[in-house]
PDB file of N, CA and C in Angstrom:
ATOM      1  N   MET A  49       0.846  -1.154   0.031  1.00 96.00           N
ATOM      2  CA  MET A  49      -0.056   0.179  -0.188  1.00 96.00           C
ATOM      3  C   MET A  49       0.880   1.292  -0.130  1.00 96.00           C
ATOM      4  N   LEU A  50       0.442   2.147  -0.810  1.00 97.00           N
ATOM      5  CA  LEU A  50       1.423   3.331  -0.975  1.00 97.00           C
ATOM      6  C   LEU A  50       0.630   4.530  -0.408  1.00 97.00           C
ATOM      7  N   LEU A  51       0.729   4.941   0.659  1.00 96.00           N
ATOM      8  CA  LEU A  51      -0.023   6.146   1.372  1.00 96.00           C
ATOM      9  C   LEU A  51       0.398   7.347   0.819  1.00 96.00           C
ATOM     10  N   ILE A  52      -0.435   8.377   0.469  1.00 95.00           N
ATOM     11  CA  ILE A  52      -0.083   9.554   0.169  1.00 95.00           C
ATOM     12  C   ILE A  52      -0.316  10.502   1.010  1.00 95.00           C
ATOM     13  N   TYR A  53       0.378  11.328   1.715  1.00 93.00           N
ATOM     14  CA  TYR A  53       0.420  12.526   2.624  1.00 93.00           C
ATOM     15  C   TYR A  53       0.699  13.513   1.941  1.00 93.00           C
ATOM     16  N   LEU A  54      -0.163  14.604   2.359  1.00 92.00           N
ATOM     17  CA  LEU A  54       0.339  15.807   2.083  1.00 92.00           C
ATOM     18  C   LEU A  54      -0.275  17.080   2.223  1.00 92.00           C
ATOM     19  N   ASP A  55       0.094  18.070   2.444  1.00 90.00           N
ATOM     20  CA  ASP A  55      -0.610  19.419   2.922  1.00 90.00           C
ATOM     21  C   ASP A  55      -1.760  19.723   2.246  1.00 90.00           C
ATOM     22  N   GLU A  56      -2.855  19.114   2.388  1.00 87.00           N
ATOM     23  CA  GLU A  56      -4.275  19.273   1.434  1.00 87.00           C
ATOM     24  C   GLU A  56      -4.243  20.917   1.044  1.00 87.00           C
ATOM     25  N   GLN A  57      -3.898  21.717   1.795  1.00 87.00           N
ATOM     26  CA  GLN A  57      -3.884  23.288   1.510  1.00 87.00           C
ATOM     27  C   GLN A  57      -2.780  23.854   0.577  1.00 87.00           C
ATOM     28  N   ALA A  58      -1.978  23.059   0.325  1.00 88.00           N
ATOM     29  CA  ALA A  58      -1.008  23.467  -0.315  1.00 88.00           C
ATOM     30  C   ALA A  58      -1.129  23.594  -1.856  1.00 88.00           C
ATOM     31  N   LEU A  59      -2.037  22.655  -2.693  1.00 90.00           N
ATOM     32  CA  LEU A  59      -2.628  22.822  -3.690  1.00 90.00           C
ATOM     33  C   LEU A  59      -3.529  23.892  -4.063  1.00 90.00           C
ATOM     34  N   SER A  60      -3.293  24.304  -5.490  1.00 93.00           N
ATOM     35  CA  SER A  60      -4.338  25.012  -6.085  1.00 93.00           C
ATOM     36  C   SER A  60      -5.061  24.110  -6.736  1.00 93.00           C
ATOM     37  N   GLU A  61      -6.069  24.566  -7.194  1.00 93.00           N
ATOM     38  CA  GLU A  61      -7.318  23.794  -7.844  1.00 93.00           C
ATOM     39  C   GLU A  61      -6.395  22.858  -9.215  1.00 93.00           C
ATOM     40  N   ALA A  62      -6.023  23.925  -9.846  1.00 95.00           N
ATOM     41  CA  ALA A  62      -5.284  23.653 -11.146  1.00 95.00           C
ATOM     42  C   ALA A  62      -4.017  22.724 -10.765  1.00 95.00           C
ATOM     43  N   GLU A  63      -3.123  22.630  -9.843  1.00 94.00           N
ATOM     44  CA  GLU A  63      -2.305  21.942  -9.415  1.00 94.00           C
ATOM     45  C   GLU A  63      -2.873  20.313  -8.882  1.00 94.00           C
ATOM     46  N   ARG A  64      -3.996  20.514  -8.462  1.00 92.00           N
ATOM     47  CA  ARG A  64      -4.839  19.146  -7.769  1.00 92.00           C
ATOM     48  C   ARG A  64      -5.427  18.529  -9.071  1.00 92.00           C
ATOM     49  N   GLN A  65      -5.889  19.172 -10.430  1.00 94.00           N
ATOM     50  CA  GLN A  65      -6.376  18.562 -11.457  1.00 94.00           C
ATOM     51  C   GLN A  65      -5.289  18.179 -12.216  1.00 94.00           C
ATOM     52  N   SER A  66      -3.866  18.563 -12.154  1.00 96.00           N
ATOM     53  CA  SER A  66      -2.783  18.260 -12.819  1.00 96.00           C
ATOM     54  C   SER A  66      -2.354  16.980 -11.951  1.00 96.00           C
ATOM     55  N   CYS A  67      -2.353  16.789 -10.909  1.00 95.00           N
ATOM     56  CA  CYS A  67      -1.847  15.635 -10.090  1.00 95.00           C
ATOM     57  C   CYS A  67      -3.123  14.339 -10.459  1.00 95.00           C
ATOM     58  N   TYR A  68      -4.158  14.680 -10.358  1.00 95.00           N
ATOM     59  CA  TYR A  68      -5.215  13.562 -10.830  1.00 95.00           C
ATOM     60  C   TYR A  68      -4.890  13.073 -12.359  1.00 95.00           C
ATOM     61  N   ARG A  69      -4.620  13.857 -12.905  1.00 96.00           N
ATOM     62  CA  ARG A  69      -4.143  13.637 -14.647  1.00 96.00           C
ATOM     63  C   ARG A  69      -3.023  12.686 -14.439  1.00 96.00           C
ATOM     64  N   GLU A  70      -1.813  13.307 -13.862  1.00 96.00           N
ATOM     65  CA  GLU A  70      -0.804  12.445 -13.774  1.00 96.00           C
ATOM     66  C   GLU A  70      -0.801  11.077 -13.049  1.00 96.00           C
ATOM     67  N   SER A  71      -1.875  11.278 -12.039  1.00 97.00           N
ATOM     68  CA  SER A  71      -2.008  10.056 -10.850  1.00 97.00           C
ATOM     69  C   SER A  71      -2.782   8.901 -11.916  1.00 97.00           C
ATOM     70  N   THR A  72      -3.514   9.483 -12.886  1.00 97.00           N
ATOM     71  CA  THR A  72      -4.164   8.345 -13.514  1.00 97.00           C
ATOM     72  C   THR A  72      -3.654   7.942 -14.444  1.00 97.00           C
ATOM     73  N   GLN A  73      -2.537   8.461 -15.321  1.00 97.00           N
ATOM     74  CA  GLN A  73      -1.659   7.910 -16.118  1.00 97.00           C
ATOM     75  C   GLN A  73      -0.829   7.229 -15.505  1.00 97.00           C
ATOM     76  N   LEU A  74      -0.073   7.145 -14.299  1.00 97.00           N
ATOM     77  CA  LEU A  74       0.741   6.379 -13.768  1.00 97.00           C
ATOM     78  C   LEU A  74      -0.304   5.218 -13.438  1.00 97.00           C
ATOM     79  N   ALA A  75      -1.309   5.165 -12.973  1.00 97.00           N
ATOM     80  CA  ALA A  75      -2.138   4.285 -12.879  1.00 97.00           C
ATOM     81  C   ALA A  75      -2.572   3.124 -14.266  1.00 97.00           C
ATOM     82  N   HIS A  76      -2.643   3.959 -15.442  1.00 97.00           N
ATOM     83  CA  HIS A  76      -2.525   3.201 -16.638  1.00 97.00           C
ATOM     84  C   HIS A  76      -1.365   2.232 -16.653  1.00 97.00           C
ATOM     85  N   ASP A  77       0.108   2.958 -16.602  1.00 97.00           N
ATOM     86  CA  ASP A  77       1.221   2.366 -16.874  1.00 97.00           C
ATOM     87  C   ASP A  77       1.295   1.222 -15.891  1.00 97.00           C
ATOM     88  N   LEU A  78       0.904   1.312 -14.440  1.00 97.00           N
ATOM     89  CA  LEU A  78       0.971   0.231 -13.607  1.00 97.00           C
ATOM     90  C   LEU A  78       0.172  -0.998 -14.275  1.00 97.00           C
ATOM     91  N   ALA A  79      -1.034  -0.657 -14.495  1.00 97.00           N
ATOM     92  CA  ALA A  79      -1.845  -1.859 -15.069  1.00 97.00           C
ATOM     93  C   ALA A  79      -1.267  -2.581 -16.212  1.00 97.00           C
ATOM     94  N   VAL A  80      -0.645  -1.740 -17.235  1.00 98.00           N
ATOM     95  CA  VAL A  80       0.037  -2.330 -18.470  1.00 98.00           C
ATOM     96  C   VAL A  80       0.927  -3.220 -18.086  1.00 98.00           C
ATOM     97  N   ALA A  81       1.838  -2.880 -16.800  1.00 97.00           N
ATOM     98  CA  ALA A  81       2.909  -3.529 -16.060  1.00 97.00           C
ATOM     99  C   ALA A  81       2.538  -4.947 -15.228  1.00 97.00           C
ATOM    100  N   GLY A  82       1.175  -4.770 -14.690  1.00 97.00           N
ATOM    101  CA  GLY A  82       0.512  -5.881 -13.861  1.00 97.00           C
ATOM    102  C   GLY A  82       0.756  -5.905 -12.247  1.00 97.00           C
ATOM    103  N   GLN A  83       1.006  -4.493 -12.285  1.00 97.00           N
ATOM    104  CA  GLN A  83       1.101  -4.215 -10.983  1.00 97.00           C
ATOM    105  C   GLN A  83      -0.100  -3.520 -10.265  1.00 97.00           C
ATOM    106  N   TYR A  84      -1.031  -2.928 -11.145  1.00 97.00           N
ATOM    107  CA  TYR A  84      -1.962  -2.416 -10.505  1.00 97.00           C
ATOM    108  C   TYR A  84      -3.312  -2.949  -9.660  1.00 97.00           C
ATOM    109  N   VAL A  85      -3.490  -2.512  -8.532  1.00 96.00           N
ATOM    110  CA  VAL A  85      -4.637  -3.043  -8.012  1.00 96.00           C
ATOM    111  C   VAL A  85      -5.540  -2.141  -7.626  1.00 96.00           C
ATOM    112  N   ALA A  86      -5.484  -1.165  -7.109  1.00 96.00           N
ATOM    113  CA  ALA A  86      -6.472  -0.017  -7.060  1.00 96.00           C
ATOM    114  C   ALA A  86      -5.848   1.127  -6.528  1.00 96.00           C
ATOM    115  N   ALA A  87      -6.657   2.365  -6.709  1.00 97.00           N
ATOM    116  CA  ALA A  87      -5.909   3.769  -6.198  1.00 97.00           C
ATOM    117  C   ALA A  87      -6.889   4.755  -6.132  1.00 97.00           C
ATOM    118  N   SER A  88      -7.030   5.710  -5.621  1.00 95.00           N
ATOM    119  CA  SER A  88      -7.713   6.778  -5.410  1.00 95.00           C
ATOM    120  C   SER A  88      -7.396   7.974  -4.432  1.00 95.00           C
ATOM    121  N   PRO A  89      -7.576   9.142  -4.947  1.00 94.00           N
ATOM    122  CA  PRO A  89      -7.401  10.289  -4.118  1.00 94.00           C
ATOM    123  C   PRO A  89      -8.900  10.223  -2.585  1.00 94.00           C
ATOM    124  N   LEU A  90      -8.662  10.878  -1.910  1.00 93.00           N
ATOM    125  CA  LEU A  90      -9.406  10.961  -0.596  1.00 93.00           C
ATOM    126  C   LEU A  90     -10.123  12.301  -0.572  1.00 93.00           C
ATOM    127  N   GLU A  91     -11.652  12.460  -0.445  1.00 90.00           N
ATOM    128  CA  GLU A  91     -12.046  13.839   0.144  1.00 90.00           C
ATOM    129  C   GLU A  91     -10.998  14.461   1.250  1.00 90.00           C
ATOM    130  N   PRO A  92     -11.071  15.855   1.183  1.00 87.00           N
ATOM    131  CA  PRO A  92     -10.249  16.648   2.039  1.00 87.00           C
ATOM    132  C   PRO A  92     -11.018  16.113   3.800  1.00 87.00           C
ATOM    133  N   THR A  93     -10.027  16.309   4.690  1.00 85.00           N
ATOM    134  CA  THR A  93     -10.345  15.926   6.050  1.00 85.00           C
ATOM    135  C   THR A  93     -11.305  16.526   6.572  1.00 85.00           C
ATOM    136  N   ALA A  94     -11.608  17.667   6.010  1.00 84.00           N
ATOM    137  CA  ALA A  94     -13.090  18.370   6.397  1.00 84.00           C
ATOM    138  C   ALA A  94     -14.168  17.555   6.064  1.00 84.00           C
ATOM    139  N   ARG A  95     -13.877  16.589   5.401  1.00 87.00           N
ATOM    140  CA  ARG A  95     -15.218  15.770   5.137  1.00 87.00           C
ATOM    141  C   ARG A  95     -15.002  14.403   5.776  1.00 87.00           C
ATOM    142  N   ALA A  96     -13.947  14.144   6.576  1.00 87.00           N
ATOM    143  CA  ALA A  96     -13.671  13.067   7.325  1.00 87.00           C
ATOM    144  C   ALA A  96     -14.378  13.086   8.490  1.00 87.00           C
ATOM    145  N   THR A  97     -14.814  11.720   9.004  1.00 87.00           N
ATOM    146  CA  THR A  97     -15.555  11.293  10.232  1.00 87.00           C
ATOM    147  C   THR A  97     -14.670  10.146  10.948  1.00 87.00           C
ATOM    148  N   SER A  98     -14.569  10.410  12.233  1.00 85.00           N
ATOM    149  CA  SER A  98     -13.570   9.498  13.067  1.00 85.00           C
ATOM    150  C   SER A  98     -14.443   8.630  13.894  1.00 85.00           C
ATOM    151  N   VAL A  99     -13.998   7.099  13.922  1.00 86.00           N
ATOM    152  CA  VAL A  99     -15.202   6.474  14.905  1.00 86.00           C
ATOM    153  C   VAL A  99     -14.388   5.907  15.762  1.00 86.00           C
ATOM    154  N   ARG A 100     -14.617   5.888  17.069  1.00 87.00           N
ATOM    155  CA  ARG A 100     -13.891   4.984  18.262  1.00 87.00           C
ATOM    156  C   ARG A 100     -14.613   4.299  18.923  1.00 87.00           C
ATOM    157  N   VAL A 101     -14.467   3.195  19.699  1.00 91.00           N
ATOM    158  CA  VAL A 101     -15.231   2.771  20.667  1.00 91.00           C
ATOM    159  C   VAL A 101     -14.698   2.877  21.884  1.00 91.00           C
ATOM    160  N   ARG A 102     -15.063   3.192  22.990  1.00 95.00           N
ATOM    161  CA  ARG A 102     -14.450   3.323  23.908  1.00 95.00           C
ATOM    162  C   ARG A 102     -15.423   2.678  25.161  1.00 95.00           C
ATOM    163  N   GLN A 103     -14.835   1.705  26.214  1.00 95.00           N
ATOM    164  CA  GLN A 103     -15.730   1.233  27.321  1.00 95.00           C
ATOM    165  C   GLN A 103     -17.082   0.973  26.493  1.00 95.00           C
ATOM    166  N   GLY A 104     -17.096   0.436  25.189  1.00 95.00           N
ATOM    167  CA  GLY A 104     -18.457  -0.261  24.796  1.00 95.00           C
ATOM    168  C   GLY A 104     -19.362   0.616  24.141  1.00 95.00           C
ATOM    169  N   LYS A 105     -18.735   2.031  24.037  1.00 96.00           N
ATOM    170  CA  LYS A 105     -19.803   3.316  23.528  1.00 96.00           C
ATOM    171  C   LYS A 105     -18.761   4.076  22.329  1.00 96.00           C
ATOM    172  N   ARG A 106     -19.928   4.055  21.363  1.00 95.00           N
ATOM    173  CA  ARG A 106     -19.304   4.607  20.074  1.00 95.00           C
ATOM    174  C   ARG A 106     -19.239   6.203  20.322  1.00 95.00           C
ATOM    175  N   ILE A 107     -18.006   6.673  19.822  1.00 89.00           N
ATOM    176  CA  ILE A 107     -17.617   8.213  19.908  1.00 89.00           C
ATOM    177  C   ILE A 107     -17.360   8.532  18.386  1.00 89.00           C
ATOM    178  N   VAL A 108     -18.343   9.220  17.770  1.00 90.00           N
ATOM    179  CA  VAL A 108     -18.047   9.719  16.653  1.00 90.00           C
ATOM    180  C   VAL A 108     -17.605  11.341  16.419  1.00 90.00           C
ATOM    181  N   THR A 109     -16.763  11.469  15.668  1.00 87.00           N
ATOM    182  CA  THR A 109     -16.282  12.675  15.779  1.00 87.00           C
ATOM    183  C   THR A 109     -15.941  13.331  14.140  1.00 87.00           C
ATOM    184  N   ASP A 110     -16.188  14.599  13.917  1.00 84.00           N
ATOM    185  CA  ASP A 110     -15.733  15.090  12.619  1.00 84.00           C
ATOM    186  C   ASP A 110     -14.637  15.524  12.592  1.00 84.00           C
ATOM    187  N   GLY A 111     -13.998  15.141  11.346  1.00 73.00           N
ATOM    188  CA  GLY A 111     -12.566  15.392  11.105  1.00 73.00           C
ATOM    189  C   GLY A 111     -11.729  13.942  11.178  1.00 73.00           C
ATOM    190  N   PRO A 112     -10.404  14.334  11.039  1.00 66.00           N
ATOM    191  CA  PRO A 112      -9.487  13.433  11.160  1.00 66.00           C
ATOM    192  C   PRO A 112      -9.074  12.924  12.456  1.00 66.00           C
ATOM    193  N   PHE A 113      -8.454  11.802  12.515  1.00 64.00           N
ATOM    194  CA  PHE A 113      -8.260  11.104  13.897  1.00 64.00           C
ATOM    195  C   PHE A 113      -6.992  12.247  14.693  1.00 64.00           C
ATOM    196  N   ALA A 114      -6.054  12.823  14.122  1.00 64.00           N
ATOM    197  CA  ALA A 114      -5.108  13.518  14.490  1.00 64.00           C
ATOM    198  C   ALA A 114      -4.833  14.364  13.741  1.00 64.00           C
ATOM    199  N   GLU A 115      -4.444  15.675  14.400  1.00 66.00           N
ATOM    200  CA  GLU A 115      -3.987  16.969  13.574  1.00 66.00           C
ATOM    201  C   GLU A 115      -2.455  16.760  13.320  1.00 66.00           C
ATOM    202  N   THR A 116      -2.315  16.865  11.983  1.00 71.00           N
ATOM    203  CA  THR A 116      -1.124  16.862  11.630  1.00 71.00           C
ATOM    204  C   THR A 116      -0.559  17.917  10.582  1.00 71.00           C
ATOM    205  N   LYS A 117       0.635  17.978  10.072  1.00 80.00           N
ATOM    206  CA  LYS A 117       1.212  18.813   8.933  1.00 80.00           C
ATOM    207  C   LYS A 117       0.509  18.461   7.664  1.00 80.00           C
ATOM    208  N   GLU A 118       0.837  17.059   7.195  1.00 84.00           N
ATOM    209  CA  GLU A 118       0.253  16.096   6.404  1.00 84.00           C
ATOM    210  C   GLU A 118      -0.738  15.448   6.265  1.00 84.00           C
ATOM    211  N   GLN A 119      -1.862  15.125   5.410  1.00 88.00           N
ATOM    212  CA  GLN A 119      -2.942  14.550   5.903  1.00 88.00           C
ATOM    213  C   GLN A 119      -3.091  13.365   4.900  1.00 88.00           C
ATOM    214  N   LEU A 120      -3.646  12.137   5.151  1.00 90.00           N
ATOM    215  CA  LEU A 120      -3.959  11.087   4.250  1.00 90.00           C
ATOM    216  C   LEU A 120      -4.547  11.429   3.076  1.00 90.00           C
ATOM    217  N   GLY A 121      -3.997  11.892   1.901  1.00 92.00           N
ATOM    218  CA  GLY A 121      -4.784  12.274   0.827  1.00 92.00           C
ATOM    219  C   GLY A 121      -5.292  11.161  -0.395  1.00 92.00           C
ATOM    220  N   GLY A 122      -4.523  10.285  -0.367  1.00 95.00           N
ATOM    221  CA  GLY A 122      -5.053   8.897  -1.096  1.00 95.00           C
ATOM    222  C   GLY A 122      -4.158   7.972  -1.092  1.00 95.00           C
ATOM    223  N   TYR A 123      -4.422   6.803  -2.214  1.00 96.00           N
ATOM    224  CA  TYR A 123      -3.645   5.745  -2.145  1.00 96.00           C
ATOM    225  C   TYR A 123      -3.473   5.019  -3.581  1.00 96.00           C
ATOM    226  N   PHE A 124      -2.400   4.059  -3.634  1.00 97.00           N
ATOM    227  CA  PHE A 124      -2.332   3.176  -4.516  1.00 97.00           C
ATOM    228  C   PHE A 124      -1.940   2.097  -3.864  1.00 97.00           C
ATOM    229  N   LEU A 125      -2.471   0.683  -4.165  1.00 97.00           N
ATOM    230  CA  LEU A 125      -2.517  -0.406  -3.660  1.00 97.00           C
ATOM    231  C   LEU A 125      -1.822  -1.307  -5.027  1.00 97.00           C
ATOM    232  N   ILE A 126      -0.662  -1.669  -4.730  1.00 97.00           N
ATOM    233  CA  ILE A 126       0.093  -1.941  -6.301  1.00 97.00           C
ATOM    234  C   ILE A 126       0.447  -3.676  -5.538  1.00 97.00           C
ATOM    235  N   ASP A 127       0.999  -4.349  -6.829  1.00 96.00           N
ATOM    236  CA  ASP A 127       1.757  -5.756  -6.687  1.00 96.00           C
ATOM    237  C   ASP A 127       3.257  -5.354  -6.770  1.00 96.00           C
ATOM    238  N   ALA A 128       3.809  -5.715  -5.876  1.00 96.00           N
ATOM    239  CA  ALA A 128       5.522  -5.761  -5.783  1.00 96.00           C
ATOM    240  C   ALA A 128       5.860  -6.739  -5.352  1.00 96.00           C
ATOM    241  N   SER A 129       7.080  -7.226  -6.099  1.00 94.00           N
ATOM    242  CA  SER A 129       7.881  -8.312  -5.722  1.00 94.00           C
ATOM    243  C   SER A 129       8.602  -8.067  -4.290  1.00 94.00           C
ATOM    244  N   ASP A 130       8.896  -6.502  -4.212  1.00 94.00           N
ATOM    245  CA  ASP A 130       9.721  -6.435  -2.581  1.00 94.00           C
ATOM    246  C   ASP A 130       9.846  -4.831  -2.554  1.00 94.00           C
ATOM    247  N   LEU A 131      10.653  -4.647  -1.431  1.00 94.00           N
ATOM    248  CA  LEU A 131      10.356  -3.217  -1.210  1.00 94.00           C
ATOM    249  C   LEU A 131      11.029  -2.148  -1.853  1.00 94.00           C
ATOM    250  N   ASP A 132      12.158  -2.808  -2.828  1.00 95.00           N
ATOM    251  CA  ASP A 132      12.758  -2.020  -3.803  1.00 95.00           C
ATOM    252  C   ASP A 132      11.931  -1.625  -4.763  1.00 95.00           C
ATOM    253  N   GLU A 133      11.029  -2.727  -5.221  1.00 96.00           N
ATOM    254  CA  GLU A 133       9.928  -2.405  -6.486  1.00 96.00           C
ATOM    255  C   GLU A 133       8.822  -1.519  -5.910  1.00 96.00           C
ATOM    256  N   ALA A 134       8.222  -1.841  -4.766  1.00 97.00           N
ATOM    257  CA  ALA A 134       7.419  -0.571  -4.160  1.00 97.00           C
ATOM    258  C   ALA A 134       7.853   0.982  -4.107  1.00 97.00           C
ATOM    259  N   ILE A 135       9.173   0.849  -3.946  1.00 97.00           N
ATOM    260  CA  ILE A 135      10.048   2.273  -3.450  1.00 97.00           C
ATOM    261  C   ILE A 135      10.023   2.876  -4.901  1.00 97.00           C
ATOM    262  N   ALA A 136      10.334   2.036  -5.853  1.00 96.00           N
ATOM    263  CA  ALA A 136      10.499   2.570  -7.225  1.00 96.00           C
ATOM    264  C   ALA A 136       9.330   2.973  -8.016  1.00 96.00           C
ATOM    265  N   VAL A 137       8.007   2.264  -7.654  1.00 97.00           N
ATOM    266  CA  VAL A 137       6.584   2.694  -7.903  1.00 97.00           C
ATOM    267  C   VAL A 137       6.214   4.267  -7.080  1.00 97.00           C
ATOM    268  N   ALA A 138       6.682   3.964  -5.778  1.00 97.00           N
ATOM    269  CA  ALA A 138       6.176   5.107  -4.939  1.00 97.00           C
ATOM    270  C   ALA A 138       6.842   6.693  -5.760  1.00 97.00           C
ATOM    271  N   GLU A 139       8.243   6.539  -5.918  1.00 97.00           N
ATOM    272  CA  GLU A 139       8.684   7.797  -6.234  1.00 97.00           C
ATOM    273  C   GLU A 139       8.168   8.076  -7.853  1.00 97.00           C
ATOM    274  N   ARG A 140       7.442   7.597  -8.225  1.00 97.00           N
ATOM    275  CA  ARG A 140       6.640   7.999  -9.685  1.00 97.00           C
ATOM    276  C   ARG A 140       5.263   8.712  -9.235  1.00 97.00           C
ATOM    277  N   ILE A 141       4.671   8.650  -7.972  1.00 96.00           N
ATOM    278  CA  ILE A 141       3.477   9.204  -7.441  1.00 96.00           C
ATOM    279  C   ILE A 141       3.620  10.816  -7.441  1.00 96.00           C
ATOM    280  N   PRO A 142       2.854  11.447  -8.506  1.00 94.00           N
ATOM    281  CA  PRO A 142       3.301  13.062  -8.320  1.00 94.00           C
ATOM    282  C   PRO A 142       3.526  13.467  -6.761  1.00 94.00           C
ATOM    283  N   MET A 143       2.571  13.448  -5.990  1.00 94.00           N
ATOM    284  CA  MET A 143       2.818  13.992  -4.517  1.00 94.00           C
ATOM    285  C   MET A 143       4.044  13.725  -3.905  1.00 94.00           C
ATOM    286  N   ALA A 144       4.828  12.868  -4.389  1.00 94.00           N
ATOM    287  CA  ALA A 144       6.198  12.512  -3.826  1.00 94.00           C
ATOM    288  C   ALA A 144       7.098  13.538  -3.958  1.00 94.00           C
ATOM    289  N   ARG A 145       6.799  14.392  -4.809  1.00 93.00           N
ATOM    290  CA  ARG A 145       7.426  15.607  -5.167  1.00 93.00           C
ATOM    291  C   ARG A 145       7.120  16.919  -4.141  1.00 93.00           C
ATOM    292  N   ARG A 146       5.833  16.859  -3.505  1.00 91.00           N
ATOM    293  CA  ARG A 146       5.494  17.941  -2.501  1.00 91.00           C
ATOM    294  C   ARG A 146       5.082  17.022  -1.283  1.00 91.00           C
ATOM    295  N   GLY A 147       4.825  15.706  -1.177  1.00 91.00           N
ATOM    296  CA  GLY A 147       4.503  15.520   0.050  1.00 91.00           C
ATOM    297  C   GLY A 147       5.165  14.229   0.389  1.00 91.00           C
ATOM    298  N   THR A 148       4.799  13.213   1.223  1.00 94.00           N
ATOM    299  CA  THR A 148       5.158  12.030   1.705  1.00 94.00           C
ATOM    300  C   THR A 148       4.346  10.600   1.015  1.00 94.00           C
ATOM    301  N   ILE A 149       5.291   9.833   0.572  1.00 96.00           N
ATOM    302  CA  ILE A 149       4.730   8.524   0.343  1.00 96.00           C
ATOM    303  C   ILE A 149       5.004   7.500   1.204  1.00 96.00           C
ATOM    304  N   GLU A 150       4.132   6.693   1.772  1.00 95.00           N
ATOM    305  CA  GLU A 150       4.556   5.833   2.893  1.00 95.00           C
ATOM    306  C   GLU A 150       4.346   4.474   2.658  1.00 95.00           C
ATOM    307  N   VAL A 151       5.082   3.620   2.400  1.00 96.00           N
ATOM    308  CA  VAL A 151       5.098   2.353   1.738  1.00 96.00           C
ATOM    309  C   VAL A 151       4.952   1.342   2.976  1.00 96.00           C
ATOM    310  N   ARG A 152       3.667   0.591   2.928  1.00 94.00           N
ATOM    311  CA  ARG A 152       3.590  -0.339   3.821  1.00 94.00           C
ATOM    312  C   ARG A 152       3.024  -1.825   3.359  1.00 94.00           C
ATOM    313  N   PRO A 153       3.722  -2.496   3.735  1.00 93.00           N
ATOM    314  CA  PRO A 153       2.927  -4.084   3.134  1.00 93.00           C
ATOM    315  C   PRO A 153       1.736  -4.204   4.007  1.00 93.00           C
ATOM    316  N   VAL A 154       0.846  -4.873   2.712  1.00 91.00           N
ATOM    317  CA  VAL A 154      -0.278  -5.481   3.522  1.00 91.00           C
ATOM    318  C   VAL A 154      -0.575  -6.653   4.165  1.00 91.00           C
ATOM    319  N   VAL A 155      -1.207  -7.044   5.022  1.00 88.00           N
ATOM    320  CA  VAL A 155      -1.197  -8.452   5.770  1.00 88.00           C
ATOM    321  C   VAL A 155      -2.279  -9.000   4.955  1.00 88.00           C
ATOM    322  N   GLU A 156      -2.137 -10.151   4.383  1.00 86.00           N
ATOM    323  CA  GLU A 156      -2.754 -10.803   3.793  1.00 86.00           C
ATOM    324  C   GLU A 156      -3.395 -11.866   4.787  1.00 86.00           C
ATOM    325  N   LEU A 157      -4.745 -11.690   4.882  1.00 89.00           N
ATOM    326  CA  LEU A 157      -5.458 -12.946   5.670  1.00 89.00           C
ATOM    327  C   LEU A 157      -6.077 -13.586   5.059  1.00 89.00           C
ATOM    328  N   ALA A 158      -6.088 -14.944   5.020  1.00 90.00           N
ATOM    329  CA  ALA A 158      -6.726 -16.155   4.243  1.00 90.00           C
ATOM    330  C   ALA A 158      -8.355 -16.086   3.936  1.00 90.00           C
ATOM    331  N   ASP A 159      -8.824 -15.867   5.150  1.00 91.00           N
ATOM    332  CA  ASP A 159     -10.277 -15.967   5.000  1.00 91.00           C
ATOM    333  C   ASP A 159     -11.343 -14.416   4.608  1.00 91.00           C
ATOM    334  N   LEU A 160     -10.550 -13.692   4.361  1.00 88.00           N
ATOM    335  CA  LEU A 160     -11.234 -12.541   3.570  1.00 88.00           C
ATOM    336  C   LEU A 160     -11.915 -12.641   2.312  1.00 88.00           C
ATOM    337  N   PRO A 161     -12.886 -12.090   2.080  1.00 90.00           N
ATOM    338  CA  PRO A 161     -13.713 -12.461   0.590  1.00 90.00           C
ATOM    339  C   PRO A 161     -12.755 -11.890  -0.406  1.00 90.00           C
ATOM    340  N   GLU A 162     -13.180 -12.617  -1.572  1.00 80.00           N
ATOM    341  CA  GLU A 162     -12.227 -12.146  -2.983  1.00 80.00           C
ATOM    342  C   GLU A 162     -13.301 -11.060  -3.496  1.00 80.00           C
ATOM    343  N   ASP A 163     -12.438 -10.287  -4.303  1.00 67.00           N
ATOM    344  CA  ASP A 163     -13.301  -9.237  -5.268  1.00 67.00           C
ATOM    345  C   ASP A 163     -14.266  -9.803  -6.129  1.00 67.00           C
TER     346      ASP A 163
END
């Protein structure tokens, strides 16, 4: 999983649209290479809702869980044979030039439903 973190206020609308176009092209390139699984930008944190359960009670709050300088802005889920291959893809994500791409392996659980 390639998690894209950025200051969501740092991009103009034109820059955001350009990033979407470039990311879409990257997704197509990854699909041709057999590496693409999924990708999507996320709505701004102002649209987020956080859910916690404490002592059996649900707590729902507006906004993200934590205040940070960079927010989770989207993701790519890819097939990579190793960390080096995942890093090579991560550096191609447009927001790597302005934000941070966190590369994190996904735990595969045998009993999850298939797509």
